[in-house]
Amino acid sequence: MFPLPDPMRAALEAAQAAADAGEVPVGAVVVRDGAIIAVAGNAPRSLCDPTAHAEMRAIRAAARALGRDRLNGCDLWVTLEPCAMCAGAISHARIDRLYYGASDPKGGAVEHGPRFFGQSTCHHRPEVFSGIGEGEAAKMLRAFFADRR
Amino acid sequence: MFPLPDPMRAALEAAQAAADAGEVPVGAVVVRDGAIIAVAGNAPRSLCDPTAHAEMRAIRAAARALGRDRLNGCDLWVTLEPCAMCAGAISHARIDRLYYGASDPKGGAVEHGPRFFGQSTCHHRPEVFSGIGEGEAAKMLRAFFADRR
């Protein structure tokens, strides 16, 4: 097996930390010029914030760090296919490239459901790469939901 | 002309305040048991946050105020048709009813583009009412973009 790229490794670690905190295990990382500038895990319950998906938190942290509301020149790495909310945010933020791990037939909005980046109402489309770290990301999600049954 | 319901009046005032601050004029309000529990204007530039649409800010403020990540029993009033990001957040937040003013053929995700609430990957659909305060909301947006040309 090939080793995972560092950003996906960091996203998977953030996903595991989310699981340890009782949240659905999803993690995300924003990279600029080869450096990780934001890492976040999914945290809607602990933050009392329905918008606190990993991608949203990483995007918000990166924008705050850069002092601007657009993340041109930045890539987002996330362990799970983004939902409609997060795909919309990725577009608004002008993310260059999106790398995600597991696909999400139930809630994904990139290759499922709205397929948002293909809509005429989507005004910025990142380049999309999927499947990196997919095995580990999916295993973590399965373990989380199995524990809760 | 009928007078506007108080929540839409408050949302329009928040939209005007956003315009005065140089932001695209959109405002949103969360109502619970007939009382306004959160009001917010669109503020991505001033907050350096691409996710800081009026709806997102109102939902986050309401969830924080109630100390939970789901807004069952709450309605959202917004001056413009929500985009994919905001429609996703409305669904995640379990908003009961969505009232919006102007429709948005360019970026809307309720009656345009992804029509998110009709997707099988959307797991909670609010009741939707549109057109309330539409004239004023659209006029404010037109004036804002005309000034910027």
PDB file of C-alpha atoms in Angstrom:
ATOM      1  CA  MET A   1       0.000   0.000   0.000  1.00  0.00           C
ATOM      2  CA  PHE A   2       1.179   3.515  -0.728  1.00  0.00           C
ATOM      3  CA  PRO A   3       1.590   5.815   2.250  1.00  0.00           C
ATOM      4  CA  LEU A   4      -1.091   8.508   2.454  1.00  0.00           C
ATOM      5  CA  PRO A   5      -0.226  12.138   1.654  1.00  0.00           C
ATOM      6  CA  ASP A   6       0.359  14.179   4.830  1.00  0.00           C
ATOM      7  CA  PRO A   7      -2.798  16.303   4.495  1.00  0.00           C
ATOM      8  CA  MET A   8      -5.046  13.219   4.291  1.00  0.00           C
ATOM      9  CA  ARG A   9      -3.169  11.669   7.208  1.00  0.00           C
ATOM     10  CA  ALA A  10      -3.876  14.854   9.233  1.00  0.00           C
ATOM     11  CA  ALA A  11      -7.538  14.864   8.136  1.00  0.00           C
ATOM     12  CA  LEU A  12      -7.899  11.229   9.241  1.00  0.00           C
ATOM     13  CA  GLU A  13      -6.373  12.089  12.625  1.00  0.00           C
ATOM     14  CA  ALA A  14      -8.896  14.937  13.010  1.00  0.00           C
ATOM     15  CA  ALA A  15     -11.678  12.492  12.086  1.00  0.00           C
ATOM     16  CA  GLN A  16     -10.500  10.063  14.783  1.00  0.00           C
ATOM     17  CA  ALA A  17     -10.397  12.883  17.342  1.00  0.00           C
ATOM     18  CA  ALA A  18     -13.986  13.768  16.364  1.00  0.00           C
ATOM     19  CA  ALA A  19     -15.056  10.143  16.912  1.00  0.00           C
ATOM     20  CA  ASP A  20     -13.342  10.139  20.310  1.00  0.00           C
ATOM     21  CA  ALA A  21     -15.443  13.213  21.180  1.00  0.00           C
ATOM     22  CA  GLY A  22     -18.664  11.436  20.138  1.00  0.00           C
ATOM     23  CA  GLU A  23     -19.002  13.189  16.784  1.00  0.00           C
ATOM     24  CA  VAL A  24     -19.401  11.536  13.376  1.00  0.00           C
ATOM     25  CA  PRO A  25     -15.754  10.990  12.324  1.00  0.00           C
ATOM     26  CA  VAL A  26     -14.951  13.398   9.521  1.00  0.00           C
ATOM     27  CA  GLY A  27     -11.808  15.517   9.338  1.00  0.00           C
ATOM     28  CA  ALA A  28     -10.624  18.247   6.987  1.00  0.00           C
ATOM     29  CA  VAL A  29      -7.453  20.181   6.256  1.00  0.00           C
ATOM     30  CA  VAL A  30      -6.681  23.311   4.204  1.00  0.00           C
ATOM     31  CA  VAL A  31      -3.304  23.396   2.460  1.00  0.00           C
ATOM     32  CA  ARG A  32      -1.575  26.426   0.949  1.00  0.00           C
ATOM     33  CA  ASP A  33       1.828  26.347  -0.747  1.00  0.00           C
ATOM     34  CA  GLY A  34       2.337  22.804   0.532  1.00  0.00           C
ATOM     35  CA  ALA A  35       1.728  23.759   4.168  1.00  0.00           C
ATOM     36  CA  ILE A  36      -1.291  22.832   6.307  1.00  0.00           C
ATOM     37  CA  ILE A  37      -2.895  26.110   7.448  1.00  0.00           C
ATOM     38  CA  ALA A  38      -6.050  24.710   9.081  1.00  0.00           C
ATOM     39  CA  VAL A  39      -7.182  21.344  10.503  1.00  0.00           C
ATOM     40  CA  ALA A  40     -10.632  20.608  11.889  1.00  0.00           C
ATOM     41  CA  GLY A  41     -12.913  17.780  12.878  1.00  0.00           C
ATOM     42  CA  ASN A  42     -16.659  17.520  12.644  1.00  0.00           C
ATOM     43  CA  ALA A  43     -18.178  19.102  15.788  1.00  0.00           C
ATOM     44  CA  PRO A  44     -21.870  20.105  15.495  1.00  0.00           C
ATOM     45  CA  ARG A  45     -22.886  18.551  18.802  1.00  0.00           C
ATOM     46  CA  SER A  46     -20.022  19.780  20.945  1.00  0.00           C
ATOM     47  CA  LEU A  47     -20.231  23.299  19.465  1.00  0.00           C
ATOM     48  CA  CYS A  48     -24.076  23.449  19.311  1.00  0.00           C
ATOM     49  CA  ASP A  49     -23.678  24.441  15.670  1.00  0.00           C
ATOM     50  CA  PRO A  50     -25.413  22.543  12.851  1.00  0.00           C
ATOM     51  CA  THR A  51     -22.981  24.112  10.362  1.00  0.00           C
ATOM     52  CA  ALA A  52     -19.860  22.846  12.168  1.00  0.00           C
ATOM     53  CA  HIS A  53     -18.874  20.164   9.663  1.00  0.00           C
ATOM     54  CA  ALA A  54     -15.130  19.561   9.365  1.00  0.00           C
ATOM     55  CA  GLU A  55     -14.895  21.302   5.964  1.00  0.00           C
ATOM     56  CA  MET A  56     -16.762  24.409   7.185  1.00  0.00           C
ATOM     57  CA  ARG A  57     -14.569  24.691  10.271  1.00  0.00           C
ATOM     58  CA  ALA A  58     -11.348  24.240   8.283  1.00  0.00           C
ATOM     59  CA  ILE A  59     -12.436  26.787   5.651  1.00  0.00           C
ATOM     60  CA  ARG A  60     -13.449  29.323   8.285  1.00  0.00           C
ATOM     61  CA  ALA A  61     -10.176  28.869  10.187  1.00  0.00           C
ATOM     62  CA  ALA A  62      -8.098  29.203   7.011  1.00  0.00           C
ATOM     63  CA  ALA A  63      -9.948  32.365   5.918  1.00  0.00           C
ATOM     64  CA  ARG A  64      -9.508  33.859   9.385  1.00  0.00           C
ATOM     65  CA  ALA A  65      -5.787  33.014   9.319  1.00  0.00           C
ATOM     66  CA  LEU A  66      -5.337  34.598   5.885  1.00  0.00           C
ATOM     67  CA  GLY A  67      -7.536  37.610   6.684  1.00  0.00           C
ATOM     68  CA  ARG A  68      -9.669  37.254   3.572  1.00  0.00           C
ATOM     69  CA  ASP A  69     -12.922  35.588   2.579  1.00  0.00           C
ATOM     70  CA  ARG A  70     -11.573  33.759  -0.465  1.00  0.00           C
ATOM     71  CA  LEU A  71      -9.131  30.872  -0.393  1.00  0.00           C
ATOM     72  CA  ASN A  72      -7.726  31.072  -3.924  1.00  0.00           C
ATOM     73  CA  GLY A  73      -4.473  29.141  -4.001  1.00  0.00           C
ATOM     74  CA  CYS A  74      -5.683  26.744  -1.304  1.00  0.00           C
ATOM     75  CA  ASP A  75      -6.658  23.066  -1.455  1.00  0.00           C
ATOM     76  CA  LEU A  76      -9.094  21.239   0.820  1.00  0.00           C
ATOM     77  CA  TRP A  77      -8.562  17.652   1.931  1.00  0.00           C
ATOM     78  CA  VAL A  78     -11.462  15.891   3.634  1.00  0.00           C
ATOM     79  CA  THR A  79     -12.064  12.285   4.652  1.00  0.00           C
ATOM     80  CA  LEU A  80     -15.656  12.103   3.288  1.00  0.00           C
ATOM     81  CA  GLU A  81     -17.441  13.386   0.180  1.00  0.00           C
ATOM     82  CA  PRO A  82     -18.784  16.859   1.069  1.00  0.00           C
ATOM     83  CA  CYS A  83     -22.529  17.457   1.540  1.00  0.00           C
ATOM     84  CA  ALA A  84     -24.450  20.258  -0.232  1.00  0.00           C
ATOM     85  CA  MET A  85     -23.663  22.764   2.525  1.00  0.00           C
ATOM     86  CA  CYS A  86     -19.945  22.054   2.387  1.00  0.00           C
ATOM     87  CA  ALA A  87     -19.804  21.867  -1.421  1.00  0.00           C
ATOM     88  CA  GLY A  88     -21.456  25.300  -1.519  1.00  0.00           C
ATOM     89  CA  ALA A  89     -18.912  26.656   0.963  1.00  0.00           C
ATOM     90  CA  ILE A  90     -16.006  25.159  -1.027  1.00  0.00           C
ATOM     91  CA  SER A  91     -17.313  26.989  -4.089  1.00  0.00           C
ATOM     92  CA  HIS A  92     -17.873  30.302  -2.260  1.00  0.00           C
ATOM     93  CA  ALA A  93     -14.350  30.028  -0.821  1.00  0.00           C
ATOM     94  CA  ARG A  94     -12.815  29.527  -4.292  1.00  0.00           C
ATOM     95  CA  ILE A  95     -10.903  26.410  -3.216  1.00  0.00           C
ATOM     96  CA  ASP A  96      -8.528  25.312  -6.029  1.00  0.00           C
ATOM     97  CA  ARG A  97      -8.539  21.555  -5.484  1.00  0.00           C
ATOM     98  CA  LEU A  98     -10.742  19.240  -3.454  1.00  0.00           C
ATOM     99  CA  TYR A  99      -9.365  15.866  -2.345  1.00  0.00           C
ATOM    100  CA  TYR A 100     -11.746  13.553  -0.536  1.00  0.00           C
ATOM    101  CA  GLY A 101     -11.580  10.026   0.827  1.00  0.00           C
ATOM    102  CA  ALA A 102     -14.778   7.963   1.067  1.00  0.00           C
ATOM    103  CA  SER A 103     -17.767   8.682  -1.139  1.00  0.00           C
ATOM    104  CA  ASP A 104     -21.107   9.315   0.596  1.00  0.00           C
ATOM    105  CA  PRO A 105     -24.124   8.009  -1.332  1.00  0.00           C
ATOM    106  CA  LYS A 106     -26.489   9.061   1.490  1.00  0.00           C
ATOM    107  CA  GLY A 107     -25.481  12.701   1.882  1.00  0.00           C
ATOM    108  CA  GLY A 108     -22.754  13.544  -0.625  1.00  0.00           C
ATOM    109  CA  ALA A 109     -23.266  16.396  -3.088  1.00  0.00           C
ATOM    110  CA  VAL A 110     -20.234  15.982  -5.352  1.00  0.00           C
ATOM    111  CA  GLU A 111     -20.835  12.634  -7.069  1.00  0.00           C
ATOM    112  CA  HIS A 112     -24.300  12.093  -5.554  1.00  0.00           C
ATOM    113  CA  GLY A 113     -27.600  13.959  -5.175  1.00  0.00           C
ATOM    114  CA  PRO A 114     -27.284  17.563  -6.408  1.00  0.00           C
ATOM    115  CA  ARG A 115     -23.797  16.995  -7.915  1.00  0.00           C
ATOM    116  CA  PHE A 116     -23.366  20.630  -7.045  1.00  0.00           C
ATOM    117  CA  PHE A 117     -20.180  21.444  -8.962  1.00  0.00           C
ATOM    118  CA  GLY A 118     -21.947  20.525 -12.207  1.00  0.00           C
ATOM    119  CA  GLN A 119     -24.865  22.916 -11.638  1.00  0.00           C
ATOM    120  CA  SER A 120     -25.157  26.147 -13.642  1.00  0.00           C
ATOM    121  CA  THR A 121     -25.770  27.962 -10.324  1.00  0.00           C
ATOM    122  CA  CYS A 122     -22.289  26.907  -9.146  1.00  0.00           C
ATOM    123  CA  HIS A 123     -19.911  29.757  -9.972  1.00  0.00           C
ATOM    124  CA  HIS A 124     -16.599  28.189  -8.984  1.00  0.00           C
ATOM    125  CA  ARG A 125     -15.677  24.520  -9.418  1.00  0.00           C
ATOM    126  CA  PRO A 126     -12.590  23.083  -7.753  1.00  0.00           C
ATOM    127  CA  GLU A 127     -10.616  20.303  -9.417  1.00  0.00           C
ATOM    128  CA  VAL A 128     -11.819  17.141  -7.661  1.00  0.00           C
ATOM    129  CA  PHE A 129      -9.780  14.067  -6.679  1.00  0.00           C
ATOM    130  CA  SER A 130     -11.469  11.267  -4.744  1.00  0.00           C
ATOM    131  CA  GLY A 131     -10.646   7.956  -3.112  1.00  0.00           C
ATOM    132  CA  ILE A 132      -7.441   8.980  -1.313  1.00  0.00           C
ATOM    133  CA  GLY A 133      -7.552   7.441   2.168  1.00  0.00           C
ATOM    134  CA  GLU A 134     -10.987   6.064   1.376  1.00  0.00           C
ATOM    135  CA  GLY A 135     -10.411   2.723   3.126  1.00  0.00           C
ATOM    136  CA  GLU A 136      -9.409   4.233   6.459  1.00  0.00           C
ATOM    137  CA  ALA A 137     -12.068   6.954   6.327  1.00  0.00           C
ATOM    138  CA  ALA A 138     -14.870   4.467   5.618  1.00  0.00           C
ATOM    139  CA  LYS A 139     -13.616   2.030   8.274  1.00  0.00           C
ATOM    140  CA  MET A 140     -13.690   4.785  10.905  1.00  0.00           C
ATOM    141  CA  LEU A 141     -17.268   5.747   9.960  1.00  0.00           C
ATOM    142  CA  ARG A 142     -18.427   2.108  10.022  1.00  0.00           C
ATOM    143  CA  ALA A 143     -16.871   1.554  13.446  1.00  0.00           C
ATOM    144  CA  PHE A 144     -18.503   4.721  14.775  1.00  0.00           C
ATOM    145  CA  PHE A 145     -22.005   3.803  13.624  1.00  0.00           C
ATOM    146  CA  ALA A 146     -21.595   0.124  14.667  1.00  0.00           C
ATOM    147  CA  ASP A 147     -20.781   1.278  18.228  1.00  0.00           C
ATOM    148  CA  ARG A 148     -23.966   3.333  18.305  1.00  0.00           C
ATOM    149  CA  ARG A 149     -26.383   0.612  17.274  1.00  0.00           C
TER     150      ARG A 149
ATOM    151  CA  MET B   1     -50.277  46.675  -0.016  1.00  0.00           C
ATOM    152  CA  PHE B   2     -50.304  44.393   2.978  1.00  0.00           C
ATOM    153  CA  PRO B   3     -47.855  45.210   5.746  1.00  0.00           C
ATOM    154  CA  LEU B   4     -44.949  42.741   5.954  1.00  0.00           C
ATOM    155  CA  PRO B   5     -44.776  40.233   8.807  1.00  0.00           C
ATOM    156  CA  ASP B   6     -42.399  41.393  11.558  1.00  0.00           C
ATOM    157  CA  PRO B   7     -39.724  38.722  10.905  1.00  0.00           C
ATOM    158  CA  MET B   8     -39.427  39.698   7.230  1.00  0.00           C
ATOM    159  CA  ARG B   9     -39.336  43.365   8.225  1.00  0.00           C
ATOM    160  CA  ALA B  10     -36.433  42.571  10.600  1.00  0.00           C
ATOM    161  CA  ALA B  11     -34.681  40.514   7.911  1.00  0.00           C
ATOM    162  CA  LEU B  12     -34.986  43.416   5.444  1.00  0.00           C
ATOM    163  CA  GLU B  13     -33.512  45.781   8.034  1.00  0.00           C
ATOM    164  CA  ALA B  14     -30.570  43.408   8.516  1.00  0.00           C
ATOM    165  CA  ALA B  15     -30.156  43.296   4.725  1.00  0.00           C
ATOM    166  CA  GLN B  16     -30.041  47.100   4.585  1.00  0.00           C
ATOM    167  CA  ALA B  17     -27.459  47.178   7.369  1.00  0.00           C
ATOM    168  CA  ALA B  18     -25.365  44.686   5.370  1.00  0.00           C
ATOM    169  CA  ALA B  19     -25.558  46.955   2.293  1.00  0.00           C
ATOM    170  CA  ASP B  20     -24.494  49.927   4.424  1.00  0.00           C
ATOM    171  CA  ALA B  21     -21.437  47.887   5.451  1.00  0.00           C
ATOM    172  CA  GLY B  22     -20.569  47.127   1.824  1.00  0.00           C
ATOM    173  CA  GLU B  23     -21.918  43.569   1.849  1.00  0.00           C
ATOM    174  CA  VAL B  24     -24.435  42.074  -0.585  1.00  0.00           C
ATOM    175  CA  PRO B  25     -27.761  42.962   1.093  1.00  0.00           C
ATOM    176  CA  VAL B  26     -29.293  39.786   2.464  1.00  0.00           C
ATOM    177  CA  GLY B  27     -30.788  39.444   5.939  1.00  0.00           C
ATOM    178  CA  ALA B  28     -32.158  36.517   7.924  1.00  0.00           C
ATOM    179  CA  VAL B  29     -34.082  35.907  11.118  1.00  0.00           C
ATOM    180  CA  VAL B  30     -34.836  32.815  13.205  1.00  0.00           C
ATOM    181  CA  VAL B  31     -38.226  32.723  14.941  1.00  0.00           C
ATOM    182  CA  ARG B  32     -39.304  30.383  17.729  1.00  0.00           C
ATOM    183  CA  ASP B  33     -42.741  30.435  19.399  1.00  0.00           C
ATOM    184  CA  GLY B  34     -43.499  33.714  17.631  1.00  0.00           C
ATOM    185  CA  ALA B  35     -40.371  35.465  18.958  1.00  0.00           C
ATOM    186  CA  ILE B  36     -37.279  36.473  17.012  1.00  0.00           C
ATOM    187  CA  ILE B  37     -34.307  34.662  18.599  1.00  0.00           C
ATOM    188  CA  ALA B  38     -31.607  35.579  16.035  1.00  0.00           C
ATOM    189  CA  VAL B  39     -31.104  38.267  13.384  1.00  0.00           C
ATOM    190  CA  ALA B  40     -28.139  38.490  11.024  1.00  0.00           C
ATOM    191  CA  GLY B  41     -26.950  40.135   7.851  1.00  0.00           C
ATOM    192  CA  ASN B  42     -24.657  38.795   5.162  1.00  0.00           C
ATOM    193  CA  ALA B  43     -21.044  39.486   6.217  1.00  0.00           C
ATOM    194  CA  PRO B  44     -18.382  37.370   4.431  1.00  0.00           C
ATOM    195  CA  ARG B  45     -16.094  40.300   3.677  1.00  0.00           C
ATOM    196  CA  SER B  46     -16.224  42.031   7.033  1.00  0.00           C
ATOM    197  CA  LEU B  47     -15.792  38.739   8.914  1.00  0.00           C
ATOM    198  CA  CYS B  48     -13.258  37.190   6.473  1.00  0.00           C
ATOM    199  CA  ASP B  49     -15.542  34.164   6.344  1.00  0.00           C
ATOM    200  CA  PRO B  50     -16.865  32.770   3.059  1.00  0.00           C
ATOM    201  CA  THR B  51     -19.549  30.893   4.997  1.00  0.00           C
ATOM    202  CA  ALA B  52     -20.939  34.028   6.677  1.00  0.00           C
ATOM    203  CA  HIS B  53     -24.179  34.282   4.709  1.00  0.00           C
ATOM    204  CA  ALA B  54     -27.112  35.783   6.613  1.00  0.00           C
ATOM    205  CA  GLU B  55     -28.864  32.411   6.973  1.00  0.00           C
ATOM    206  CA  MET B  56     -25.728  30.686   8.310  1.00  0.00           C
ATOM    207  CA  ARG B  57     -25.099  33.421  10.854  1.00  0.00           C
ATOM    208  CA  ALA B  58     -28.731  33.446  12.033  1.00  0.00           C
ATOM    209  CA  ILE B  59     -28.815  29.638  12.327  1.00  0.00           C
ATOM    210  CA  ARG B  60     -25.524  29.555  14.233  1.00  0.00           C
ATOM    211  CA  ALA B  61     -26.654  32.320  16.595  1.00  0.00           C
ATOM    212  CA  ALA B  62     -29.994  30.617  17.239  1.00  0.00           C
ATOM    213  CA  ALA B  63     -28.360  27.236  17.916  1.00  0.00           C
ATOM    214  CA  ARG B  64     -25.872  28.866  20.275  1.00  0.00           C
ATOM    215  CA  ALA B  65     -28.726  30.666  22.079  1.00  0.00           C
ATOM    216  CA  LEU B  66     -30.711  27.438  22.489  1.00  0.00           C
ATOM    217  CA  GLY B  67     -27.651  25.354  23.382  1.00  0.00           C
ATOM    218  CA  ARG B  68     -28.346  22.649  20.828  1.00  0.00           C
ATOM    219  CA  ASP B  69     -27.387  21.843  17.242  1.00  0.00           C
ATOM    220  CA  ARG B  70     -30.925  21.312  15.943  1.00  0.00           C
ATOM    221  CA  LEU B  71     -33.526  24.015  15.537  1.00  0.00           C
ATOM    222  CA  ASN B  72     -36.707  21.920  15.538  1.00  0.00           C
ATOM    223  CA  GLY B  73     -39.634  24.222  16.281  1.00  0.00           C
ATOM    224  CA  CYS B  74     -37.903  27.176  14.621  1.00  0.00           C
ATOM    225  CA  ASP B  75     -38.627  29.009  11.367  1.00  0.00           C
ATOM    226  CA  LEU B  76     -36.133  30.882   9.178  1.00  0.00           C
ATOM    227  CA  TRP B  77     -37.038  34.083   7.356  1.00  0.00           C
ATOM    228  CA  VAL B  78     -34.592  35.342   4.730  1.00  0.00           C
ATOM    229  CA  THR B  79     -34.788  38.082   2.110  1.00  0.00           C
ATOM    230  CA  LEU B  80     -33.319  35.982  -0.739  1.00  0.00           C
ATOM    231  CA  GLU B  81     -33.690  32.386  -1.935  1.00  0.00           C
ATOM    232  CA  PRO B  82     -30.991  30.376  -0.102  1.00  0.00           C
ATOM    233  CA  CYS B  83     -27.951  29.026  -1.972  1.00  0.00           C
ATOM    234  CA  ALA B  84     -26.831  25.359  -1.791  1.00  0.00           C
ATOM    235  CA  MET B  85     -24.669  26.002   1.289  1.00  0.00           C
ATOM    236  CA  CYS B  86     -27.535  27.654   3.168  1.00  0.00           C
ATOM    237  CA  ALA B  87     -30.166  25.164   1.999  1.00  0.00           C
ATOM    238  CA  GLY B  88     -27.900  22.391   3.296  1.00  0.00           C
ATOM    239  CA  ALA B  89     -27.528  24.164   6.637  1.00  0.00           C
ATOM    240  CA  ILE B  90     -31.316  24.717   6.887  1.00  0.00           C
ATOM    241  CA  SER B  91     -31.782  20.988   6.411  1.00  0.00           C
ATOM    242  CA  HIS B  92     -29.048  20.001   8.899  1.00  0.00           C
ATOM    243  CA  ALA B  93     -30.592  22.421  11.422  1.00  0.00           C
ATOM    244  CA  ARG B  94     -34.055  20.828  11.041  1.00  0.00           C
ATOM    245  CA  ILE B  95     -35.729  24.211  10.431  1.00  0.00           C
ATOM    246  CA  ASP B  96     -39.550  23.745  10.378  1.00  0.00           C
ATOM    247  CA  ARG B  97     -40.515  26.471   7.891  1.00  0.00           C
ATOM    248  CA  LEU B  98     -38.511  28.546   5.448  1.00  0.00           C
ATOM    249  CA  TYR B  99     -39.906  31.909   4.320  1.00  0.00           C
ATOM    250  CA  TYR B 100     -37.923  33.761   1.681  1.00  0.00           C
ATOM    251  CA  GLY B 101     -38.401  36.981  -0.295  1.00  0.00           C
ATOM    252  CA  ALA B 102     -36.803  37.307  -3.737  1.00  0.00           C
ATOM    253  CA  SER B 103     -35.974  34.278  -5.818  1.00  0.00           C
ATOM    254  CA  ASP B 104     -32.363  33.913  -7.034  1.00  0.00           C
ATOM    255  CA  PRO B 105     -32.040  32.333 -10.489  1.00  0.00           C
ATOM    256  CA  LYS B 106     -28.238  32.805 -10.440  1.00  0.00           C
ATOM    257  CA  GLY B 107     -27.397  31.189  -7.128  1.00  0.00           C
ATOM    258  CA  GLY B 108     -30.577  29.862  -5.512  1.00  0.00           C
ATOM    259  CA  ALA B 109     -30.826  26.187  -4.576  1.00  0.00           C
ATOM    260  CA  VAL B 110     -34.489  25.913  -3.567  1.00  0.00           C
ATOM    261  CA  GLU B 111     -36.371  26.576  -6.807  1.00  0.00           C
ATOM    262  CA  HIS B 112     -33.241  26.770  -8.987  1.00  0.00           C
ATOM    263  CA  GLY B 113     -30.117  24.716  -9.695  1.00  0.00           C
ATOM    264  CA  PRO B 114     -29.862  21.730  -7.366  1.00  0.00           C
ATOM    265  CA  ARG B 115     -33.407  22.254  -5.919  1.00  0.00           C
ATOM    266  CA  PHE B 116     -31.857  20.741  -2.851  1.00  0.00           C
ATOM    267  CA  PHE B 117     -34.960  20.004  -0.781  1.00  0.00           C
ATOM    268  CA  GLY B 118     -36.209  17.701  -3.547  1.00  0.00           C
ATOM    269  CA  GLN B 119     -33.020  15.584  -3.595  1.00  0.00           C
ATOM    270  CA  SER B 120     -32.990  12.082  -2.118  1.00  0.00           C
ATOM    271  CA  THR B 121     -29.790  13.053  -0.250  1.00  0.00           C
ATOM    272  CA  CYS B 122     -31.726  15.758   1.630  1.00  0.00           C
ATOM    273  CA  HIS B 123     -32.871  14.237   4.907  1.00  0.00           C
ATOM    274  CA  HIS B 124     -35.024  17.059   6.258  1.00  0.00           C
ATOM    275  CA  ARG B 125     -37.203  19.361   4.161  1.00  0.00           C
ATOM    276  CA  PRO B 126     -38.707  22.500   5.664  1.00  0.00           C
ATOM    277  CA  GLU B 127     -42.104  23.768   4.508  1.00  0.00           C
ATOM    278  CA  VAL B 128     -41.258  26.533   2.035  1.00  0.00           C
ATOM    279  CA  PHE B 129     -43.065  29.852   1.491  1.00  0.00           C
ATOM    280  CA  SER B 130     -41.653  32.341  -0.993  1.00  0.00           C
ATOM    281  CA  GLY B 131     -42.324  35.843  -2.286  1.00  0.00           C
ATOM    282  CA  ILE B 132     -42.939  37.587   1.039  1.00  0.00           C
ATOM    283  CA  GLY B 133     -41.160  40.950   0.924  1.00  0.00           C
ATOM    284  CA  GLU B 134     -39.836  40.030  -2.509  1.00  0.00           C
ATOM    285  CA  GLY B 135     -40.262  43.551  -3.962  1.00  0.00           C
ATOM    286  CA  GLU B 136     -38.238  45.285  -1.256  1.00  0.00           C
ATOM    287  CA  ALA B 137     -35.586  42.574  -1.114  1.00  0.00           C
ATOM    288  CA  ALA B 138     -35.025  42.627  -4.874  1.00  0.00           C
ATOM    289  CA  LYS B 139     -34.988  46.452  -4.986  1.00  0.00           C
ATOM    290  CA  MET B 140     -32.262  46.534  -2.334  1.00  0.00           C
ATOM    291  CA  LEU B 141     -30.132  44.023  -4.266  1.00  0.00           C
ATOM    292  CA  ARG B 142     -30.588  45.920  -7.544  1.00  0.00           C
ATOM    293  CA  ALA B 143     -29.604  49.228  -5.922  1.00  0.00           C
ATOM    294  CA  PHE B 144     -26.532  47.599  -4.362  1.00  0.00           C
ATOM    295  CA  PHE B 145     -25.241  46.141  -7.627  1.00  0.00           C
ATOM    296  CA  ALA B 146     -26.119  49.286  -9.625  1.00  0.00           C
ATOM    297  CA  ASP B 147     -23.941  51.355  -7.237  1.00  0.00           C
ATOM    298  CA  ARG B 148     -21.026  48.992  -7.839  1.00  0.00           C
ATOM    299  CA  ARG B 149     -21.017  49.110 -11.617  1.00  0.00           C
TER     300      ARG B 149
END
